[in-house]
mmCIF file of C-alpha atoms in Angstrom:
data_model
loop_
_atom_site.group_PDB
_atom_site.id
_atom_site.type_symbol
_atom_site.label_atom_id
_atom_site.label_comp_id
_atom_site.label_asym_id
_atom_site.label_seq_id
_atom_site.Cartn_x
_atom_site.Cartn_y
_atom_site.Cartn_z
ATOM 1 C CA UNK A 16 -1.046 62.209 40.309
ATOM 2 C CA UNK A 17 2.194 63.060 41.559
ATOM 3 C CA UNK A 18 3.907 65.977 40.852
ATOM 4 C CA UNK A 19 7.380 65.787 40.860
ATOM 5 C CA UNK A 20 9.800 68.533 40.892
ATOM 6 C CA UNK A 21 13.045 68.971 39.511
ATOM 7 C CA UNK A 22 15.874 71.931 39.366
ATOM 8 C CA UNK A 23 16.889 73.412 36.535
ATOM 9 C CA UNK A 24 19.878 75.404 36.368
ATOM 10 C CA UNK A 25 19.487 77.962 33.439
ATOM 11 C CA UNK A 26 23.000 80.057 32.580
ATOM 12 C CA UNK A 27 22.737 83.426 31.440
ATOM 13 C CA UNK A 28 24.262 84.336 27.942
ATOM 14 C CA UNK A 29 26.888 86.629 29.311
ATOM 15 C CA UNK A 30 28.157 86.325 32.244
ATOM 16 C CA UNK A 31 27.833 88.932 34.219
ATOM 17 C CA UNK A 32 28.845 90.105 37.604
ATOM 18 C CA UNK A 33 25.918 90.740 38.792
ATOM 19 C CA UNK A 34 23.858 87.911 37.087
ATOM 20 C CA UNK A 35 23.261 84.794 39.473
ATOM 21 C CA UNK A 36 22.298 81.663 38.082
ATOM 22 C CA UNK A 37 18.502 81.255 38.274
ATOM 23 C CA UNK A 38 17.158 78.252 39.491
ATOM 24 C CA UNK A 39 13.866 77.748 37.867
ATOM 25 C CA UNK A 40 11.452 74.754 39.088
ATOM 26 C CA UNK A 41 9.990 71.859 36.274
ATOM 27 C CA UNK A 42 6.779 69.852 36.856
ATOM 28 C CA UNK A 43 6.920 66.745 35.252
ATOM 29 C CA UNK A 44 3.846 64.674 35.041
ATOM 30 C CA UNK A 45 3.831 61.305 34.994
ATOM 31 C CA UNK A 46 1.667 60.446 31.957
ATOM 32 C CA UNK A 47 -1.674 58.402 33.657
ATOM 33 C CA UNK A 48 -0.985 54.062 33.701
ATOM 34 C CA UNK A 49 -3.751 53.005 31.908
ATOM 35 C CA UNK A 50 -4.174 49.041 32.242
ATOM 36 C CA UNK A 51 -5.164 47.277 29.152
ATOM 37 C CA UNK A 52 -7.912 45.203 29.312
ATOM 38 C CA UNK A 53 -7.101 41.588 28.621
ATOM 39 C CA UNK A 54 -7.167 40.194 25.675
ATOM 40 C CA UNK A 55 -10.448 38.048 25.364
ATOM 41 C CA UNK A 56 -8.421 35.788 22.213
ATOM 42 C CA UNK A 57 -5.897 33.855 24.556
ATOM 43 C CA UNK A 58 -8.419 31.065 25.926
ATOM 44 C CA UNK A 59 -9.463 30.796 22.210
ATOM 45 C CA UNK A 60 -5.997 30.682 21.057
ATOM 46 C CA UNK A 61 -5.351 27.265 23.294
ATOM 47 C CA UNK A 62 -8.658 25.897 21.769
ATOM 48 C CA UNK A 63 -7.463 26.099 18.332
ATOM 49 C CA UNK A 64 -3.906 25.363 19.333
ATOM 50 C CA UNK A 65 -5.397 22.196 20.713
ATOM 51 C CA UNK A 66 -8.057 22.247 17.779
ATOM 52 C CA UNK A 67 -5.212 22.353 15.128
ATOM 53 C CA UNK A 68 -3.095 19.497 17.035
ATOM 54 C CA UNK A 69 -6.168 16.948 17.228
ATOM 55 C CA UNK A 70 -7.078 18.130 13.485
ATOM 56 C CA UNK A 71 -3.597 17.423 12.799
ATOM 57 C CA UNK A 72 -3.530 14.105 14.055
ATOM 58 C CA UNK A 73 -6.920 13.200 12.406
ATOM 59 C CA UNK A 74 -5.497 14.058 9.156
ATOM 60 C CA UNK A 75 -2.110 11.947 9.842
ATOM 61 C CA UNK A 76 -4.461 9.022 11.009
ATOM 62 C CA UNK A 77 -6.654 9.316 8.044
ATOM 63 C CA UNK A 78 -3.544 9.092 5.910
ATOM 64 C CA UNK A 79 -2.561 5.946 7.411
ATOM 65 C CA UNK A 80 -6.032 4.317 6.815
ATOM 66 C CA UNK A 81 -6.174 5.280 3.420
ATOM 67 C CA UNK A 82 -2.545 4.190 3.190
ATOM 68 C CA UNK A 83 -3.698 0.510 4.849
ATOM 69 C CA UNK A 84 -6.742 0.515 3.090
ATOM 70 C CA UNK A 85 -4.818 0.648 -0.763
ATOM 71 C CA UNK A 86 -2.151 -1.376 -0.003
ATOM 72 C CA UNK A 87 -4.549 -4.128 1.440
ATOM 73 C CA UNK A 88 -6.715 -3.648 -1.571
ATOM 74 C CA UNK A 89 -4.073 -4.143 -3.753
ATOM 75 C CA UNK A 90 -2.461 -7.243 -2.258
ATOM 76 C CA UNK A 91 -5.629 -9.261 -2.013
ATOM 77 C CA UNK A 92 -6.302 -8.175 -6.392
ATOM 78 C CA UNK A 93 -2.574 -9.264 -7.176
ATOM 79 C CA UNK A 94 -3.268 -12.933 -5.118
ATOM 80 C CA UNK A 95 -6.819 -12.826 -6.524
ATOM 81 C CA UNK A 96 -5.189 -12.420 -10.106
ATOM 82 C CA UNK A 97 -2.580 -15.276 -8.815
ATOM 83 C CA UNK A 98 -5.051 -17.575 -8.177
ATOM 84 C CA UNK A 99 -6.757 -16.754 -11.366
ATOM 85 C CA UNK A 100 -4.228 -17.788 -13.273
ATOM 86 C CA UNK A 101 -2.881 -20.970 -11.277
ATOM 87 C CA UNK A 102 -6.446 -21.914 -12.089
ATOM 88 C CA UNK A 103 -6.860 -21.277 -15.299
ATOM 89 C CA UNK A 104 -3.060 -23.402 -15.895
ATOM 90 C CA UNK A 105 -4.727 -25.884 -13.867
ATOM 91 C CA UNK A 106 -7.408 -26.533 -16.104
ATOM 92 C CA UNK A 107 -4.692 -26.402 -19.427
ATOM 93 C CA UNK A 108 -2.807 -29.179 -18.003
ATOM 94 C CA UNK A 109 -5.891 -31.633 -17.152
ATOM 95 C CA UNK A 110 -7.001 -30.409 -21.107
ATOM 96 C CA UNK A 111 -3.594 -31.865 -21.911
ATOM 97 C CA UNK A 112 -3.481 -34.986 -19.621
ATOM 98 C CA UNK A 113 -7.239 -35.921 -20.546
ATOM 99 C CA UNK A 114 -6.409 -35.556 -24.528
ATOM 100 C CA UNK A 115 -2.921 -37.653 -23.689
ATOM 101 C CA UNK A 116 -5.292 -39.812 -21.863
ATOM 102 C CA UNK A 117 -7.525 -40.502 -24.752
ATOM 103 C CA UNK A 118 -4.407 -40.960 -27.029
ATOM 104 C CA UNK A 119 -3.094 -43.502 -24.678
ATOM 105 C CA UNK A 120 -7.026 -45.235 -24.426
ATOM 106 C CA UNK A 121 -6.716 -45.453 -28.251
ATOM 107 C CA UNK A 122 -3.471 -46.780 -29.026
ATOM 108 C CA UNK A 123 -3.743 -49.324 -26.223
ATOM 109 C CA UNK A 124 -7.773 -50.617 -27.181
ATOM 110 C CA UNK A 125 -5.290 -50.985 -31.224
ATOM 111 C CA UNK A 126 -3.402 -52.779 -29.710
ATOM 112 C CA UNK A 127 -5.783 -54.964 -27.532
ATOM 113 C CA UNK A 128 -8.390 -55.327 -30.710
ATOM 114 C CA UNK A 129 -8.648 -59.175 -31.191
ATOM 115 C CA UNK A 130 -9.103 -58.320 -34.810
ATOM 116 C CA UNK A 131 -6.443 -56.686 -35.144
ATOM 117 C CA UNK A 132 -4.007 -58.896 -33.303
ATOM 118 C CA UNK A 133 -5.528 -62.022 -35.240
ATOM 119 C CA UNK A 134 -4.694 -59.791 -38.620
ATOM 120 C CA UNK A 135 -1.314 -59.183 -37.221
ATOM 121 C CA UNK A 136 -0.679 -62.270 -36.345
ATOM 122 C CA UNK A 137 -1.673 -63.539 -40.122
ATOM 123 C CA UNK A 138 0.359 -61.098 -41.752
ATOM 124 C CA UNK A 139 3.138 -62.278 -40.148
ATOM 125 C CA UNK A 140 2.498 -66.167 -40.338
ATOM 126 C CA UNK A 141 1.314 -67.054 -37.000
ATOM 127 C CA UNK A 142 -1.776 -69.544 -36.933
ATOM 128 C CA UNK A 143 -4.240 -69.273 -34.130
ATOM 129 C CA UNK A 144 -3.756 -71.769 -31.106
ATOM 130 C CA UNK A 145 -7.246 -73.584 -31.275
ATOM 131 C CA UNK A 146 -6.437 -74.214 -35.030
ATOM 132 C CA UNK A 147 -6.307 -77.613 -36.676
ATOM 133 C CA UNK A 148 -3.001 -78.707 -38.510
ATOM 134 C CA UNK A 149 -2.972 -76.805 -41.795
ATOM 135 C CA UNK A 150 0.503 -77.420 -43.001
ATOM 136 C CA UNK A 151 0.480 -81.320 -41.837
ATOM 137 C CA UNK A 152 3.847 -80.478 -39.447
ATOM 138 C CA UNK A 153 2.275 -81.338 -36.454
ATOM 139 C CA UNK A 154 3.044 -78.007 -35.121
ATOM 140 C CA UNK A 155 0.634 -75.392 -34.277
ATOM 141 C CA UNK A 156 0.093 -71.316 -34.180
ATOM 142 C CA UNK A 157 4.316 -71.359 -35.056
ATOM 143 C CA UNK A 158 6.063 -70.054 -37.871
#
């Protein structure tokens, strides 16, 4: 340690003619550097620095996925529904064409019935082709 030395001038109260200023000497210490030692936290502090950024990005990542993963989920129910019900309208309208079908079947095997076209035909006064004379005109199957 170094001891350092500095005047001091000290005045008297009175001045007087016989009183001389007295120089008096002060010792000043320096007070003692102590180092500190170094903090043993900094090396830890860039692990979770770089802990918290990677965490950080793991949880934004995850986010996304999850994100992806509903949205995708979600689209393929709505087509799955879509497709559902195009199907199940499909199978309405071939219900409907197969009963129009049969409708169709029906009134064209009336209309086709021999029967029934030789009954309409004698209701209305036509006379079978391979028929004899029966009204002695000479004229067959006319009115």
């Amino acid at each position: 340690m170094k001891l350092l030395e500095k005047e001091r001038v000290v005045a008297p109260k009175a001045p007087t003619r016989r009183a001389r200023a007295i120089v008096a000497p002060r010792v000043l210490e320096r007070p003692a550097v102590v180092l500190r030692a170094r903090a043993a936290s900094r090396p830890s502090l860039r692990r979770n620095a770089a802990l918290s950024d990677a965490s950080g990005r793991l949880v934004v990542f995850a986010v996304i996925v999850g994100l992806t993963y509903v949205g995708s989920t979600l689209g393929g129910y709505v087509m799955l529904e879509r497709a559902r019900q195009t199907a199940r309208h499909g199978i309405q309208r071939a219900t409907f064409a197969r009963a129009e079908a049969k409708q169709a079947r029906a009134s064209i095997e009336a209309l086709t019935n021999p029967a029934d076209l030789n009954a309409w035909a004698r209701t209305h006064g036509f006379v079978p082709g391979q028929a004899t004379d029966l009204h002695g005109s000479g004229l067959v199957a006319q009115r």
